Coordinates of C-alpha atoms in Angstrom, one line a residue:
Chain P
X3 CA 98.0 139.8 152.3
X4 CA 98.7 142.3 149.6
X5 CA 102.2 141.0 149.1
X6 CA 100.7 137.4 148.7
X7 CA 98.3 138.7 146.0
X8 CA 101.2 140.5 144.3
X9 CA 103.1 137.3 144.2
X10 CA 100.1 135.4 142.8
X11 CA 99.7 138.1 140.1
X12 CA 103.4 137.8 139.3
X13 CA 102.9 134.1 138.8
X14 CA 100.0 134.6 136.5
X15 CA 101.8 137.1 134.4
X16 CA 104.5 134.6 133.6
X17 CA 103.2 132.6 130.6
X18 CA 105.7 129.8 131.0
X19 CA 104.4 129.1 134.5
X20 CA 100.8 129.1 133.4
X21 CA 101.7 126.7 130.6
X22 CA 103.5 124.5 133.1
X23 CA 100.5 124.6 135.4
X24 CA 98.1 123.6 132.6
X25 CA 100.4 120.7 131.7
X26 CA 100.5 119.7 135.4
X27 CA 96.7 119.7 135.5
X28 CA 96.6 117.5 132.4
X29 CA 99.2 115.1 133.8
X30 CA 97.3 114.8 137.1
X31 CA 94.0 114.1 135.3
X32 CA 95.7 111.3 133.3
X33 CA 97.0 109.9 136.7
X34 CA 100.6 109.8 135.5
X35 CA 103.3 108.7 137.8
X36 CA 105.1 111.3 140.0
X37 CA 108.2 111.1 137.9
X38 CA 106.2 111.5 134.6
X39 CA 104.3 114.5 136.1
X40 CA 107.4 116.3 137.3
X41 CA 109.1 115.6 133.9
X42 CA 106.1 116.8 131.9
X43 CA 105.5 119.9 133.9
X44 CA 109.1 120.9 133.7
X45 CA 109.3 120.3 130.0
X46 CA 106.2 122.3 129.2
X47 CA 107.6 125.2 131.3
X48 CA 111.0 125.0 129.6
X49 CA 109.3 124.5 126.2
X50 CA 107.6 127.8 126.6
X51 CA 110.9 129.5 127.3
X52 CA 112.3 127.8 124.2
X53 CA 109.6 129.3 122.2
X54 CA 110.1 132.7 123.6
X55 CA 113.8 132.5 122.8
X56 CA 113.0 131.6 119.1
X57 CA 110.8 134.7 119.0
X58 CA 113.8 136.9 119.8
X59 CA 115.7 135.3 117.0
X60 CA 112.9 135.8 114.4
X61 CA 112.4 139.5 115.5
X62 CA 116.1 140.0 115.1
X63 CA 115.8 139.2 111.4
X64 CA 112.3 140.7 110.8
X65 CA 113.0 144.1 112.2
X66 CA 115.8 145.0 109.8
X67 CA 113.8 143.5 107.0
X68 CA 110.9 145.8 107.7
X69 CA 113.2 148.9 107.8
X70 CA 114.8 147.8 104.6
X71 CA 111.5 147.0 102.8
X72 CA 110.2 150.5 103.9
X73 CA 113.3 152.1 102.6
X74 CA 113.2 150.2 99.3
X75 CA 109.5 150.5 98.5
X76 CA 108.2 153.2 100.8
X77 CA 105.5 150.9 102.2
X78 CA 105.2 148.2 104.9
X79 CA 106.0 144.7 103.7
X80 CA 104.5 141.8 105.7
X81 CA 105.3 138.2 105.4
X82 CA 102.5 136.1 106.9
X83 CA 104.0 133.3 109.0
X84 CA 102.2 131.9 112.0
X85 CA 105.3 130.8 113.9
X86 CA 107.0 134.1 113.5
X87 CA 104.1 136.2 114.6
X88 CA 103.0 134.0 117.3
X89 CA 106.4 133.9 119.0
X90 CA 106.3 137.7 119.3
X91 CA 102.7 137.7 120.5
X92 CA 103.3 134.9 123.1
X93 CA 106.1 136.9 124.7
X94 CA 103.8 139.9 125.2
X95 CA 100.3 138.3 125.7
X96 CA 101.4 134.7 126.6
X97 CA 99.5 134.3 129.9
X98 CA 96.2 135.4 128.4
X99 CA 96.7 133.4 125.3
X100 CA 97.6 130.2 127.2
X101 CA 94.5 130.6 129.4
X102 CA 92.3 131.2 126.3
X103 CA 93.8 128.2 124.7
X104 CA 93.1 126.0 127.8
X105 CA 89.6 127.3 128.5
X106 CA 88.9 127.2 124.8
X107 CA 89.6 123.4 124.9
X108 CA 87.0 123.2 127.6
X109 CA 84.4 125.1 125.7
X110 CA 85.2 122.9 122.7
X111 CA 84.6 119.7 124.6
X112 CA 81.3 121.1 126.1
X113 CA 80.0 122.2 122.8
X114 CA 80.8 118.9 121.2
X115 CA 79.2 117.1 124.2
X116 CA 76.0 119.0 124.2
X117 CA 75.3 120.0 120.6
X118 CA 75.4 118.2 117.2
X119 CA 78.7 119.7 116.3
X120 CA 80.7 116.7 117.5
X121 CA 84.2 118.0 116.5
X122 CA 87.2 117.9 118.9
X123 CA 90.0 120.2 117.6
X124 CA 93.1 118.1 118.0
X125 CA 95.5 120.5 116.2
X126 CA 96.8 122.1 119.2
X127 CA 99.4 124.2 117.5
X128 CA 97.0 126.2 115.4
X129 CA 94.6 126.4 118.3
X130 CA 97.4 128.0 120.3
X131 CA 98.0 130.5 117.4
X132 CA 94.3 131.3 117.3
X133 CA 94.2 131.9 121.0
X134 CA 97.2 134.2 120.6
X135 CA 95.4 136.2 117.9
X136 CA 92.2 136.4 119.9
X137 CA 94.2 137.6 123.0
X138 CA 95.9 140.3 121.0
X139 CA 92.7 141.7 119.4
X140 CA 90.8 141.8 122.7
X141 CA 93.6 143.2 124.8
X142 CA 95.0 145.7 122.3
X143 CA 91.4 147.1 122.0
X144 CA 90.9 147.6 125.8
X145 CA 89.7 144.5 127.3
X146 CA 91.1 143.6 130.7
X147 CA 93.1 140.4 131.0
X148 CA 90.3 138.5 132.8
X149 CA 87.5 139.8 130.4
X150 CA 89.8 138.8 127.5
X151 CA 90.2 135.2 128.9
X152 CA 86.5 134.8 129.5
X153 CA 85.2 136.1 126.2
X154 CA 88.2 134.9 124.2
X155 CA 87.9 131.3 125.5
X156 CA 84.2 131.3 124.3
X157 CA 85.2 132.7 120.9
X158 CA 88.1 130.2 120.7
X159 CA 85.7 127.3 121.6
X160 CA 83.2 128.4 119.0
X161 CA 85.8 128.7 116.2
X162 CA 87.3 125.5 116.9
X163 CA 84.1 123.6 117.1
X164 CA 82.5 125.2 114.0
X165 CA 85.5 125.4 111.7
X166 CA 85.8 121.6 111.2
X167 CA 82.0 121.5 110.5
X168 CA 82.5 123.9 107.5
X169 CA 84.8 121.5 105.7
X170 CA 83.2 118.2 106.8
X171 CA 80.7 117.9 103.8
X172 CA 83.8 118.1 101.5
X173 CA 86.0 115.9 103.7
X174 CA 83.5 113.1 103.3
X175 CA 83.9 113.3 99.6
X176 CA 87.7 113.6 99.7
X177 CA 88.3 110.7 102.1
X178 CA 85.2 108.5 101.6
X179 CA 85.1 108.5 105.3
X180 CA 83.1 110.3 108.0
X181 CA 85.0 109.5 111.1
X182 CA 87.6 112.2 111.0
X183 CA 87.5 116.0 110.4
X184 CA 89.9 118.6 109.4
X185 CA 91.2 120.8 112.1
X186 CA 93.3 123.6 110.7
X187 CA 93.1 127.4 110.7
X188 CA 93.0 127.3 107.0
X189 CA 89.5 125.7 107.1
X190 CA 87.6 128.7 105.6
X191 CA 89.8 128.8 102.6
X192 CA 89.7 125.1 102.2
X193 CA 85.9 125.0 102.5
X194 CA 85.7 127.8 100.0
X195 CA 87.9 125.7 97.6
X196 CA 85.4 122.9 98.0
X197 CA 82.5 125.3 97.1
X198 CA 84.4 126.7 94.1
X199 CA 85.2 123.2 92.9
X200 CA 81.5 122.2 93.2
X201 CA 80.4 125.3 91.3
X202 CA 82.9 125.3 88.4
X203 CA 84.4 121.8 88.3
X204 CA 83.9 118.3 87.2
X205 CA 84.8 115.7 89.8
X206 CA 85.3 112.9 87.3
X207 CA 88.3 114.7 85.8
X208 CA 90.5 114.0 88.8
X209 CA 94.0 115.4 89.3
X210 CA 95.1 111.9 90.1
X211 CA 94.7 110.8 86.5
X212 CA 97.4 113.1 85.5
X213 CA 101.1 112.1 85.3
X214 CA 103.1 114.6 87.3
X215 CA 106.8 114.3 87.8
X216 CA 107.8 114.0 91.5
X217 CA 110.9 115.5 92.9
X218 CA 109.4 118.4 95.0
X219 CA 109.9 116.4 98.1
X220 CA 112.2 119.2 99.5
X221 CA 108.9 121.3 99.8
X222 CA 108.1 119.1 102.8
X223 CA 111.1 120.1 104.8
X224 CA 110.0 123.3 106.6
X225 CA 113.4 124.5 107.6
X226 CA 114.7 124.3 104.0
X227 CA 111.6 125.8 102.5
X228 CA 111.6 128.8 104.8
X229 CA 115.3 129.5 104.5
X230 CA 115.2 129.3 100.6
X231 CA 112.0 131.3 100.2
X232 CA 112.9 133.9 102.7
X233 CA 116.4 134.0 101.0
X234 CA 114.9 134.9 97.7
X235 CA 112.7 137.6 99.3
X236 CA 115.6 139.0 101.4
X237 CA 117.9 139.1 98.4
X238 CA 115.3 140.8 96.2
X239 CA 114.6 143.5 98.7
X240 CA 118.3 144.0 99.6
X241 CA 119.1 144.4 95.9
X242 CA 116.4 147.1 95.6
X243 CA 117.5 148.8 98.9
X244 CA 121.0 148.9 97.6
X245 CA 124.5 148.2 99.2
X246 CA 124.9 151.8 100.4
X247 CA 121.9 151.7 102.6
X248 CA 122.2 148.2 103.8
X249 CA 125.9 148.3 104.6
X250 CA 125.6 151.6 106.2
X251 CA 122.5 151.2 108.3
X252 CA 121.8 147.5 108.8
X253 CA 124.7 145.1 108.2
X254 CA 127.3 147.0 110.0
X255 CA 129.5 147.0 107.0
X256 CA 129.1 143.3 106.1
X257 CA 128.7 142.6 102.4
X258 CA 125.0 143.2 101.7
X259 CA 124.2 140.0 99.8
X260 CA 125.8 137.8 102.5
X261 CA 123.9 139.8 105.1
X262 CA 120.6 139.0 103.3
X263 CA 121.4 135.3 103.1
X264 CA 122.3 135.4 106.9
X265 CA 119.1 137.1 107.7
X266 CA 117.0 134.6 105.9
X267 CA 118.9 131.8 107.6
X268 CA 118.3 133.5 110.9
X269 CA 114.6 133.8 110.2
X270 CA 114.3 130.0 109.5
X271 CA 116.4 129.3 112.6
X272 CA 114.1 131.3 114.7
X273 CA 111.0 129.4 113.3
X274 CA 112.9 126.1 113.9
X275 CA 113.3 127.1 117.6
X276 CA 109.7 128.2 117.9
X277 CA 108.5 125.0 116.4
X278 CA 110.6 123.0 118.8
X279 CA 109.1 125.0 121.7
X280 CA 105.6 124.5 120.5
X281 CA 106.1 120.8 120.0
X282 CA 107.4 120.3 123.6
X283 CA 104.6 122.4 125.1
X284 CA 101.8 120.6 123.3
X285 CA 103.3 117.1 123.8
X286 CA 102.4 117.5 127.5
X287 CA 99.0 119.0 127.1
X288 CA 97.3 117.5 124.0
X289 CA 97.3 113.8 125.2
X290 CA 95.3 114.8 128.3
X291 CA 92.9 116.7 126.1
X292 CA 92.5 113.7 123.8
X293 CA 91.9 111.3 126.7
X294 CA 89.4 113.5 128.4
X295 CA 87.5 114.4 125.2
X296 CA 87.3 110.7 124.3
X297 CA 85.7 109.9 127.6
X298 CA 83.2 112.8 127.6
X299 CA 82.3 112.8 124.0
X300 CA 82.8 109.2 122.8
X301 CA 81.2 109.6 119.4
X302 CA 83.1 112.8 118.4
X303 CA 85.1 113.2 115.3
X304 CA 88.7 114.3 116.0
X305 CA 89.6 117.4 113.9
X306 CA 93.2 116.7 112.7
X307 CA 95.9 118.6 110.9
X308 CA 95.8 119.1 107.1
X309 CA 98.4 116.4 106.1
X310 CA 95.7 113.8 106.9
X311 CA 94.3 114.6 103.4
X312 CA 97.5 114.7 101.5
X313 CA 97.8 111.0 100.9
X314 CA 94.3 110.9 99.3
X315 CA 95.4 113.0 96.2
X316 CA 99.1 113.6 96.0
X317 CA 98.8 115.4 92.6
X318 CA 96.3 117.7 94.0
X319 CA 98.7 118.6 96.8
X320 CA 101.2 119.9 94.3
X321 CA 98.7 121.5 92.1
X322 CA 97.0 123.1 95.1
X323 CA 100.1 124.6 96.5
X324 CA 101.2 126.1 93.1
X325 CA 97.7 127.5 92.4
X326 CA 97.5 129.0 95.9
X327 CA 100.9 130.5 95.5
X328 CA 99.9 132.0 92.1
X329 CA 96.9 133.4 93.9
X330 CA 99.3 134.9 96.4
X331 CA 101.4 136.5 93.7
X332 CA 98.4 137.9 91.9
X333 CA 97.1 139.3 95.2
X334 CA 100.5 140.9 95.9
X335 CA 100.5 142.4 92.4
X336 CA 97.1 144.0 93.1
X337 CA 98.4 145.4 96.3
X338 CA 101.5 146.9 94.7
X339 CA 99.2 148.4 92.1
X340 CA 96.9 150.1 94.6
X341 CA 99.7 151.0 97.1
X342 CA 99.8 150.6 100.8
X343 CA 100.9 147.6 102.9
X344 CA 102.1 144.7 100.9
X345 CA 101.4 141.1 101.8
X346 CA 104.3 138.9 100.5
X347 CA 103.2 135.3 99.9
X348 CA 104.2 133.1 103.0
X349 CA 105.2 129.8 101.5
X350 CA 104.4 127.7 104.4
X351 CA 100.8 128.9 104.5
X352 CA 100.4 128.5 100.8
X353 CA 101.8 125.0 101.0
X354 CA 99.7 123.8 104.0
X355 CA 96.3 125.4 103.2
X356 CA 96.9 125.5 99.4
X357 CA 97.6 121.8 99.2
X358 CA 94.6 120.9 101.3
X359 CA 92.5 123.3 99.2
X360 CA 93.7 121.4 96.1
X361 CA 92.7 118.0 97.6
X362 CA 89.3 119.2 98.6
X363 CA 88.8 121.2 95.3
X364 CA 89.7 118.1 93.4
X365 CA 87.2 116.0 95.4
X366 CA 84.4 118.4 94.5
X367 CA 85.5 119.7 91.1
X368 CA 88.4 117.6 89.7
X369 CA 91.4 119.4 88.1
X370 CA 89.6 122.6 87.5
X371 CA 88.3 122.6 91.1
X372 CA 91.7 121.9 92.5
X373 CA 93.3 124.8 90.6
X374 CA 90.6 127.5 91.0
X375 CA 89.6 126.5 94.5
X376 CA 93.3 126.7 95.7
X377 CA 93.7 129.9 93.7
X378 CA 90.8 131.4 95.7
X379 CA 92.4 130.2 98.8
X380 CA 95.7 132.0 97.8
X381 CA 93.7 135.3 97.2
X382 CA 91.9 134.9 100.5
X383 CA 95.1 134.4 102.6
X384 CA 96.5 137.5 100.9
X385 CA 93.7 139.9 101.4
X386 CA 92.2 138.7 104.8
X387 CA 95.5 139.2 106.7
X388 CA 95.7 142.8 105.4
X389 CA 92.1 143.5 106.7
X390 CA 93.0 142.1 110.1
X391 CA 96.2 144.0 110.6
X392 CA 94.6 147.2 111.9
X393 CA 93.0 145.3 114.8
X394 CA 96.3 143.9 116.1
X395 CA 97.6 147.0 117.6
X396 CA 101.4 147.1 117.8
X397 CA 101.5 143.5 116.8
X398 CA 100.3 144.7 113.3
X399 CA 103.6 146.5 112.9
X400 CA 105.8 143.5 113.3
X401 CA 106.3 142.8 109.5
X402 CA 104.8 139.4 109.9
X403 CA 101.2 138.4 110.7
X404 CA 98.8 135.4 111.1
X405 CA 98.6 133.7 107.7
X406 CA 95.5 131.4 107.3
X407 CA 92.0 132.2 106.4
X408 CA 90.3 131.3 109.8
X409 CA 92.5 133.9 111.4
X410 CA 91.2 136.3 108.8
X411 CA 87.5 135.6 109.2
X412 CA 87.5 135.3 113.0
X413 CA 89.8 138.2 113.3
X414 CA 87.6 140.4 111.2
X415 CA 84.5 139.5 113.0
X416 CA 86.1 140.0 116.5
X417 CA 88.1 143.1 115.4
X418 CA 85.1 144.7 113.7
X419 CA 83.0 144.1 116.8
X420 CA 85.6 145.4 119.2
X421 CA 85.9 148.6 117.3
X422 CA 82.2 149.1 117.7
X423 CA 82.6 148.6 121.5
X424 CA 83.0 145.9 124.1
X425 CA 79.3 145.3 124.2
X426 CA 79.3 144.4 120.5
X427 CA 82.0 141.6 121.1
X428 CA 80.0 140.3 124.0
X429 CA 76.9 140.4 122.0
X430 CA 78.5 138.7 119.0
X431 CA 79.8 135.8 121.1
X432 CA 76.5 135.4 123.0
X433 CA 74.6 135.4 119.8
X434 CA 76.9 133.0 118.1
X435 CA 76.7 130.7 121.1
X436 CA 72.8 130.9 121.2
X437 CA 72.7 130.3 117.4
X438 CA 74.8 127.1 117.9
X439 CA 72.7 125.8 120.8
X440 CA 69.3 126.6 119.3
X441 CA 70.3 125.5 115.8
X442 CA 71.6 122.2 117.2
X443 CA 68.5 121.7 119.3
X444 CA 66.2 122.4 116.4
X445 CA 68.1 120.1 113.9
X446 CA 68.3 117.4 116.6
X447 CA 64.5 117.5 117.1
X448 CA 63.9 117.5 113.3
X449 CA 66.2 114.6 112.9
X450 CA 64.5 112.7 115.7
X451 CA 61.2 113.4 114.0
X452 CA 62.5 112.0 110.7
X453 CA 64.0 109.1 112.5
X454 CA 60.6 107.9 113.5
X455 CA 59.6 107.8 109.8
X456 CA 62.9 106.6 108.4
X457 CA 65.4 105.2 110.9
X458 CA 68.3 105.3 108.4
X459 CA 68.2 109.1 108.3
X460 CA 69.0 109.5 112.0
X461 CA 72.7 109.1 111.8
X462 CA 74.0 111.2 114.6
X463 CA 75.9 114.3 113.6
X464 CA 75.1 114.3 109.8
X465 CA 72.8 117.3 110.1
X466 CA 75.6 119.0 112.0
X467 CA 77.6 119.5 108.9
Chain K
X15 CA 113.5 100.5 121.3
X16 CA 112.2 103.9 119.9
X17 CA 109.5 104.5 117.4
X18 CA 109.5 108.0 115.8
X19 CA 106.5 109.4 113.8
X20 CA 107.4 112.2 111.5
X21 CA 105.7 114.9 109.4
X22 CA 106.9 118.1 107.9
X23 CA 106.5 120.4 110.9
X24 CA 106.4 117.8 113.6
X25 CA 103.4 119.4 115.1
X26 CA 100.0 118.0 114.1
X27 CA 99.8 114.8 112.0
X28 CA 103.0 113.1 113.3
X29 CA 101.7 113.8 116.9
X30 CA 98.4 112.1 116.1
X31 CA 100.2 109.1 114.6
X32 CA 102.5 109.0 117.7
X33 CA 99.4 108.9 120.0
X34 CA 97.8 106.2 117.9
X35 CA 101.1 104.2 118.0
X36 CA 101.2 104.6 121.7
X37 CA 97.6 103.2 122.0
X38 CA 98.6 100.2 119.9
X39 CA 101.8 99.6 121.8
X40 CA 99.7 99.5 124.9
X41 CA 97.2 97.1 123.3
X42 CA 100.0 94.8 122.2
X43 CA 101.6 95.0 125.6
X44 CA 105.0 95.9 124.1
X45 CA 107.5 96.6 126.8
X46 CA 110.3 99.2 126.5
X47 CA 109.1 101.0 123.4
X48 CA 109.4 104.7 123.6
X49 CA 107.3 106.6 120.9
X50 CA 108.1 110.2 119.9
X51 CA 107.2 112.5 117.1
X52 CA 109.4 115.1 115.3
X53 CA 109.7 117.1 112.0
X54 CA 111.4 115.3 109.3
X55 CA 114.4 117.7 109.0
X56 CA 115.4 117.1 112.6
X57 CA 115.5 113.3 112.3
X58 CA 118.6 111.4 111.5
X59 CA 119.4 107.7 111.2
X60 CA 120.2 107.6 114.9
X61 CA 117.0 109.3 116.1
X62 CA 115.1 106.1 116.3
X63 CA 114.9 102.4 115.5
X64 CA 111.7 102.6 113.4
X65 CA 110.4 105.7 111.5
X66 CA 106.8 106.2 110.6
X67 CA 105.9 108.6 107.7
X68 CA 102.9 109.1 105.4
X69 CA 103.3 108.1 101.8
X70 CA 103.8 111.7 100.7
X71 CA 106.9 111.9 102.7
X72 CA 108.4 108.6 101.6
X73 CA 111.1 110.3 99.5
X74 CA 112.2 112.7 102.2
X75 CA 112.6 109.9 104.7
X76 CA 114.9 107.8 102.6
X77 CA 118.2 106.8 104.2
X78 CA 116.9 106.9 107.8
X79 CA 116.9 103.2 108.2
X80 CA 113.9 101.2 109.0
X81 CA 111.1 103.4 107.5
X82 CA 107.5 102.4 107.6
X83 CA 105.4 104.2 105.0
X84 CA 101.7 104.6 105.8
X85 CA 99.2 104.9 102.9
X86 CA 96.8 106.6 105.1
X87 CA 97.7 108.1 108.4
X88 CA 94.1 107.9 109.7
X89 CA 93.7 104.2 109.2
X90 CA 94.2 102.5 112.6
X91 CA 94.0 99.0 111.1
X92 CA 96.9 99.8 108.7
X93 CA 98.9 101.3 111.6
X94 CA 98.3 98.3 113.8
X95 CA 99.6 95.9 111.2
X96 CA 102.6 98.2 110.6
X97 CA 103.4 98.4 114.3
X98 CA 103.0 94.7 114.7
X99 CA 105.3 93.9 111.9
X100 CA 107.8 96.5 113.1
X101 CA 107.8 94.9 116.5
X102 CA 108.2 91.5 115.0
X103 CA 111.1 92.7 112.9
X104 CA 112.8 93.9 116.0
X105 CA 112.2 90.8 118.0
X106 CA 109.6 92.3 120.4
X107 CA 106.7 90.0 119.5

């Protein structure tokens, strides 16, 4: 008996197998053919192993970077990049993260079904990253695997249901449409940008009236952007560290500047592999989630990835990215001045969340809203990751970390609670759940009361956001 | 026949467009159309017969061949028309 249990435990400790099983369940629920089911299950299983292989490549270039940064500046340097950190986390905490991700989707569907927060979080990649962060925070601070999966899945479901609701009032303005929502881990920063725009800006002076030269299309090619931006960062740090140290300790005699370029390229290659793995894994899981959620919650808004807003204000995309990046540089300057760990602006995060902040800031506050809103986002995604680092245990020492604002806020809440004790985490999650259920019931009743007086006011879900 | 939806990372929005194209392909009853999604840097002219991108990626997608540019990637009506005309171009309708 014991040996059977041991074998079962072995299976559950292998994240690639869990991911394969989740895909298998999804494919069976979609009633796919036998050949599609076998194909999909195998691809998800192999996809996870691809991801894990990419994690090794990224670590191979990040570890010497960390040593070199430490040598050059005497402090830790951290490049926030979701793919880089998640690869490492998923090789260590993959089983728990995969289960939190899976049961988090279940909680999301249930909350959308039974509350007024009718948002289905379709951005599987960032949801997977969020699950990875939750798994680390809970397990690094003493939760057992099964407790981590239980409470982590509830936390995951709450964040993925509530985060789109935060941005929805501004989304309606930006898209003139109330049928889709924004599902991204940058939502706190993006919503803050909308608020800043509303407070300081003038929506009639739109970014889209400006004439801005095009030609930054290369920014949309992730591989190029990461290789080039990391190349600049590696070269700068290598120059400060000096040829003596680098060629002696790190590059095994290779010319130090060539070594720096090779490391930057290797980092980008690792992210490329991780992205390929994530893509394969999600391709087998998300369609089932979409199909099931559409059946169970027919009037839900799908919460989709940030590029859905990019076409509404192309100028704001560029202005938002640049403003957010400036915010990141200013934030880094402040960190250099005060000493301690330095957060180096991660270009992908500033592009994705900064651009969306620009579009939303422009919708609520025009040019000034786009600039100041995205700048605020840039500051948030510099300081929030720093505050979350202490809760990540060994993962906090990996020279990379989770980049977006939602990771910061949910990480701070969970991390703060977990330091106060396990009961505090459970209390926080139960209270949040109760608040959502009661708040939803009260607003539904109020809306129903109003509906009797004025039927037009009853539109389902409006009060939710 | 292969349709490929693309975005910058090949994770979120291209995947959504892909699932919407699959829905439309089923609606139209098109046989033998495979729909996939990818990041724009991995795609080459031989990757697919028709490429779908959002307006903001138009420049990056040049030179791939039959590129369909979508003004809004959340507009199902626009996408339906685009898939229909792509299918007609390639003799499927």
